[in-house]
Amino acid sequence: MVMGKHLEFLKKAKEKGDIGHILISGHNHITMTEAVKSGEFDMAFFPFNVIEKEPLEALIDEANKRNVVTVVMKPLGGGVIPNIPLALRFFLDYNVDLIVPGIASLRELEENFRTISENKKLTKEELSILEKDVESLGKDFCRRCSYCQPCTSNIMIPFVHGIHQKCYGKPVDENIQYMLNMGKRLLPSLKTCSECGQCEEKCPYDLPTRQRIKDLIAMVAQ
């Protein structure tokens, strides 16, 4: 991997005492493993959860060997993993230093802290439940990293993916209709999509955003 002048700037800042540590963040576990092996970084920030287990292939082991602090982003899969207590307890079986779940309230923070503080590893039955909960998601879902934003047509792309994920190909019930009604509010901006493809170029997960915009237009137009 190419590191260049930005890394050199950070190394000099660390030598002078202006900063204490150098962290690298990324979504590609292979690139992140190479970065850890380089010996240039003190901390690594990467996605890892019950759906995305690729860091177990090498990244976490390499970081632990080199005393690189492991910081987990998207421990709840960007909010798509429904059973939060089980999703957090999943990490008790792995040698990671920090997990950073998103929270919307003080209550959520307290509940998350309580769950981890109990230090109860998942049983085989609980792991099976957790894996079954996310089975239908596969890897083809939005983690809401927002690398695709801003859109040149002012489309809220993570919102598009969220509605598509919950509604596409599913029978319309009260909850689905509620989501589709929310999607209708996006219709004016959806129709301005120029299909420039910038969103797909920026997406670290190669999601088919342009096709999903077309799908959503068709769904809310019914």
Tab-separated table of C-alpha atoms in Angstrom:
chain	number	residue	atom	x	y	z
A	1	MET	CA	0.000	0.000	0.000
A	2	VAL	CA	1.115	3.598	-0.675
A	3	MET	CA	1.384	5.800	2.394
A	4	GLY	CA	3.064	8.992	1.156
A	5	LYS	CA	3.562	12.436	2.605
A	6	HIS	CA	0.526	12.423	4.897
A	7	LEU	CA	1.975	9.584	6.955
A	8	GLU	CA	5.367	11.305	7.060
A	9	PHE	CA	3.667	14.432	8.391
A	10	LEU	CA	1.995	12.400	11.153
A	11	LYS	CA	5.236	10.627	12.069
A	12	LYS	CA	7.031	13.949	12.461
A	13	ALA	CA	4.162	15.279	14.578
A	14	LYS	CA	4.426	12.208	16.791
A	15	GLU	CA	8.201	12.607	17.128
A	16	LYS	CA	7.707	16.221	18.251
A	17	GLY	CA	5.052	15.193	20.754
A	18	ASP	CA	2.242	17.047	19.000
A	19	ILE	CA	0.255	13.809	18.766
A	20	GLY	CA	0.472	10.639	20.804
A	21	HIS	CA	-0.567	7.929	18.373
A	22	ILE	CA	-1.231	7.291	14.692
A	23	LEU	CA	-4.472	5.522	13.783
A	24	ILE	CA	-5.458	4.097	10.422
A	25	SER	CA	-9.099	3.566	9.492
A	26	GLY	CA	-10.470	1.554	6.593
A	27	HIS	CA	-13.164	-0.836	5.402
A	28	ASN	CA	-10.971	-3.260	3.423
A	29	HIS	CA	-9.567	-5.887	5.788
A	30	ILE	CA	-6.763	-6.867	3.378
A	31	THR	CA	-5.510	-3.285	3.065
A	32	MET	CA	-5.822	-2.824	6.812
A	33	THR	CA	-3.806	-5.991	7.457
A	34	GLU	CA	-1.028	-4.677	5.206
A	35	ALA	CA	-1.082	-1.383	7.084
A	36	VAL	CA	-0.762	-3.143	10.440
A	37	LYS	CA	2.127	-5.259	9.132
A	38	SER	CA	3.964	-2.102	8.037
A	39	GLY	CA	4.597	-1.201	11.677
A	40	GLU	CA	3.710	2.433	11.030
A	41	PHE	CA	0.455	2.575	12.980
A	42	ASP	CA	-0.458	2.406	16.656
A	43	MET	CA	-4.187	1.824	16.216
A	44	ALA	CA	-6.432	0.220	13.591
A	45	PHE	CA	-10.112	1.141	13.167
A	46	PHE	CA	-12.108	-1.326	11.062
A	47	PRO	CA	-15.576	-2.921	10.671
A	48	PHE	CA	-16.134	-6.227	12.439
A	49	ASN	CA	-19.354	-7.889	13.574
A	50	VAL	CA	-21.277	-11.164	13.364
A	51	ILE	CA	-21.887	-10.492	9.647
A	52	GLU	CA	-18.445	-9.195	8.693
A	53	LYS	CA	-15.962	-11.659	10.141
A	54	GLU	CA	-13.183	-11.087	7.597
A	55	PRO	CA	-10.888	-9.396	10.174
A	56	LEU	CA	-10.597	-12.800	11.856
A	57	GLU	CA	-8.691	-14.095	8.811
A	58	ALA	CA	-5.541	-12.140	9.686
A	59	LEU	CA	-6.119	-8.530	10.719
A	60	ILE	CA	-6.887	-9.003	14.410
A	61	ASP	CA	-4.103	-11.563	14.934
A	62	GLU	CA	-1.542	-9.360	13.184
A	63	ALA	CA	-2.585	-6.351	15.244
A	64	ASN	CA	-2.315	-8.285	18.497
A	65	LYS	CA	1.150	-9.592	17.554
A	66	ARG	CA	2.364	-6.034	16.987
A	67	ASN	CA	0.587	-4.432	19.967
A	68	VAL	CA	-1.564	-2.369	17.618
A	69	VAL	CA	-4.753	-1.269	19.363
A	70	THR	CA	-7.838	-2.723	17.658
A	71	VAL	CA	-10.892	-0.465	17.458
A	72	VAL	CA	-14.074	-1.930	15.980
A	73	MET	CA	-16.448	0.204	13.935
A	74	LYS	CA	-19.938	-0.944	12.911
A	75	PRO	CA	-20.265	-3.546	15.713
A	76	LEU	CA	-24.022	-3.470	15.050
A	77	GLY	CA	-23.609	-3.571	11.274
A	78	GLY	CA	-24.569	0.062	10.862
A	79	GLY	CA	-27.753	-0.549	12.824
A	80	VAL	CA	-29.063	-3.562	10.884
A	81	ILE	CA	-28.348	-6.230	13.533
A	82	PRO	CA	-31.585	-6.358	15.547
A	83	ASN	CA	-30.487	-8.057	18.790
A	84	ILE	CA	-28.149	-5.473	20.280
A	85	PRO	CA	-27.234	-7.292	23.535
A	86	LEU	CA	-26.240	-10.461	21.658
A	87	ALA	CA	-24.421	-8.424	18.998
A	88	LEU	CA	-22.312	-6.729	21.685
A	89	ARG	CA	-21.634	-9.911	23.652
A	90	PHE	CA	-20.354	-11.472	20.416
A	91	PHE	CA	-17.115	-9.499	20.899
A	92	LEU	CA	-16.335	-11.062	24.264
A	93	ASP	CA	-14.957	-14.076	22.405
A	94	TYR	CA	-12.422	-12.005	20.470
A	95	ASN	CA	-9.279	-10.147	21.439
A	96	VAL	CA	-10.230	-6.611	20.416
A	97	ASP	CA	-9.571	-3.531	22.510
A	98	LEU	CA	-12.493	-1.213	21.809
A	99	ILE	CA	-15.870	-1.386	20.121
A	100	VAL	CA	-17.678	1.766	19.010
A	101	PRO	CA	-21.435	1.245	18.651
A	102	GLY	CA	-23.553	4.174	17.576
A	103	ILE	CA	-25.978	5.455	20.192
A	104	ALA	CA	-28.970	7.787	20.044
A	105	SER	CA	-29.574	8.353	23.752
A	106	LEU	CA	-28.031	8.144	27.206
A	107	ARG	CA	-30.281	5.154	27.881
A	108	GLU	CA	-28.748	3.229	24.968
A	109	LEU	CA	-25.265	4.049	26.257
A	110	GLU	CA	-26.149	2.769	29.726
A	111	GLU	CA	-27.704	-0.427	28.336
A	112	ASN	CA	-24.682	-1.105	26.131
A	113	PHE	CA	-22.302	-0.527	29.031
A	114	ARG	CA	-24.343	-2.823	31.269
A	115	THR	CA	-24.355	-5.583	28.650
A	116	ILE	CA	-20.577	-5.533	28.226
A	117	SER	CA	-19.899	-5.112	31.959
A	118	GLU	CA	-21.705	-8.368	32.726
A	119	ASN	CA	-18.948	-10.129	30.735
A	120	LYS	CA	-21.213	-12.998	29.645
A	121	LYS	CA	-19.951	-14.733	26.524
A	122	LEU	CA	-22.487	-16.049	24.048
A	123	THR	CA	-23.617	-19.620	24.408
A	124	LYS	CA	-23.722	-21.762	21.269
A	125	GLU	CA	-27.499	-21.391	21.254
A	126	GLU	CA	-27.301	-17.589	21.503
A	127	LEU	CA	-24.712	-17.413	18.724
A	128	SER	CA	-27.006	-19.529	16.571
A	129	ILE	CA	-29.890	-17.127	17.250
A	130	LEU	CA	-27.709	-14.133	16.378
A	131	GLU	CA	-26.473	-15.695	13.145
A	132	LYS	CA	-30.003	-16.662	12.143
A	133	ASP	CA	-31.184	-13.083	12.754
A	134	VAL	CA	-28.709	-11.729	10.180
A	135	GLU	CA	-28.778	-14.636	7.731
A	136	SER	CA	-31.031	-12.858	5.239
A	137	LEU	CA	-28.834	-9.743	5.116
A	138	GLY	CA	-25.845	-11.350	3.422
A	139	LYS	CA	-23.108	-8.756	2.803
A	140	ASP	CA	-25.078	-6.647	0.345
A	141	PHE	CA	-26.380	-3.963	2.699
A	142	CYS	CA	-25.585	-0.346	3.542
A	143	ARG	CA	-23.506	0.303	6.678
A	144	ARG	CA	-24.303	4.050	6.570
A	145	CYS	CA	-20.678	5.143	6.368
A	146	SER	CA	-21.881	7.957	4.035
A	147	TYR	CA	-18.774	7.822	1.843
A	148	CYS	CA	-21.254	8.214	-1.041
A	149	GLN	CA	-22.367	11.614	0.226
A	150	PRO	CA	-22.849	14.313	-0.853
A	151	CYS	CA	-24.758	13.211	-3.951
A	152	THR	CA	-24.593	15.587	-6.922
A	153	SER	CA	-28.401	15.283	-7.163
A	154	ASN	CA	-28.876	15.764	-3.400
A	155	ILE	CA	-30.224	12.229	-2.944
A	156	MET	CA	-30.001	10.818	0.584
A	157	ILE	CA	-28.344	7.597	-0.554
A	158	PRO	CA	-28.076	5.770	2.809
A	159	PHE	CA	-31.820	6.352	3.236
A	160	VAL	CA	-32.443	4.823	-0.207
A	161	HIS	CA	-30.519	1.694	0.768
A	162	GLY	CA	-32.311	1.474	4.110
A	163	ILE	CA	-35.772	1.542	2.537
A	164	HIS	CA	-34.706	-0.848	-0.230
A	165	GLN	CA	-33.340	-3.312	2.305
A	166	LYS	CA	-36.525	-3.296	4.381
A	167	CYS	CA	-39.053	-3.270	1.531
A	168	TYR	CA	-37.737	-4.768	-1.699
A	169	GLY	CA	-39.403	-8.037	-2.662
A	170	LYS	CA	-41.481	-8.193	0.518
A	171	PRO	CA	-45.280	-8.288	0.854
A	172	VAL	CA	-46.723	-4.929	1.813
A	173	ASP	CA	-47.885	-4.802	5.419
A	174	GLU	CA	-48.346	-1.834	7.736
A	175	ASN	CA	-44.621	-1.470	8.477
A	176	ILE	CA	-43.580	-1.809	4.831
A	177	GLN	CA	-46.205	0.734	3.763
A	178	TYR	CA	-44.887	3.163	6.376
A	179	MET	CA	-41.390	2.856	4.926
A	180	LEU	CA	-42.697	3.259	1.365
A	181	ASN	CA	-44.555	6.409	2.389
A	182	MET	CA	-41.260	7.767	3.691
A	183	GLY	CA	-39.692	6.805	0.365
A	184	LYS	CA	-42.304	8.836	-1.511
A	185	ARG	CA	-40.881	11.958	0.089
A	186	LEU	CA	-37.626	11.212	-1.717
A	187	LEU	CA	-39.286	10.801	-5.104
A	188	PRO	CA	-38.560	14.323	-6.458
A	189	SER	CA	-34.836	13.960	-5.748
A	190	LEU	CA	-34.725	10.313	-6.873
A	191	LYS	CA	-36.011	11.326	-10.292
A	192	THR	CA	-33.129	13.790	-10.694
A	193	CYS	CA	-30.495	11.013	-10.482
A	194	SER	CA	-28.052	11.585	-13.345
A	195	GLU	CA	-26.600	8.068	-13.020
A	196	CYS	CA	-23.128	9.596	-12.799
A	197	GLY	CA	-22.009	6.602	-10.733
A	198	GLN	CA	-19.903	8.614	-8.285
A	199	CYS	CA	-21.741	7.019	-5.365
A	200	GLU	CA	-20.811	3.521	-6.529
A	201	GLU	CA	-17.181	4.511	-7.095
A	202	LYS	CA	-16.945	5.801	-3.518
A	203	CYS	CA	-18.794	2.902	-1.852
A	204	PRO	CA	-16.372	0.543	-0.034
A	205	TYR	CA	-18.951	-2.249	-0.328
A	206	ASP	CA	-19.685	-1.931	-4.081
A	207	LEU	CA	-23.419	-1.524	-3.544
A	208	PRO	CA	-25.558	-1.139	-6.722
A	209	THR	CA	-26.899	2.281	-5.768
A	210	ARG	CA	-28.163	3.336	-9.200
A	211	GLN	CA	-30.235	0.188	-9.578
A	212	ARG	CA	-31.660	0.577	-6.087
A	213	ILE	CA	-32.713	4.136	-6.859
A	214	LYS	CA	-34.627	2.791	-9.868
A	215	ASP	CA	-36.116	0.031	-7.719
A	216	LEU	CA	-37.270	2.519	-5.104
A	217	ILE	CA	-38.859	4.792	-7.715
A	218	ALA	CA	-40.819	1.796	-9.000
A	219	MET	CA	-41.829	0.691	-5.495
A	220	VAL	CA	-43.148	4.051	-4.309
A	221	ALA	CA	-44.907	4.737	-7.618
A	222	GLN	CA	-47.203	1.726	-7.189
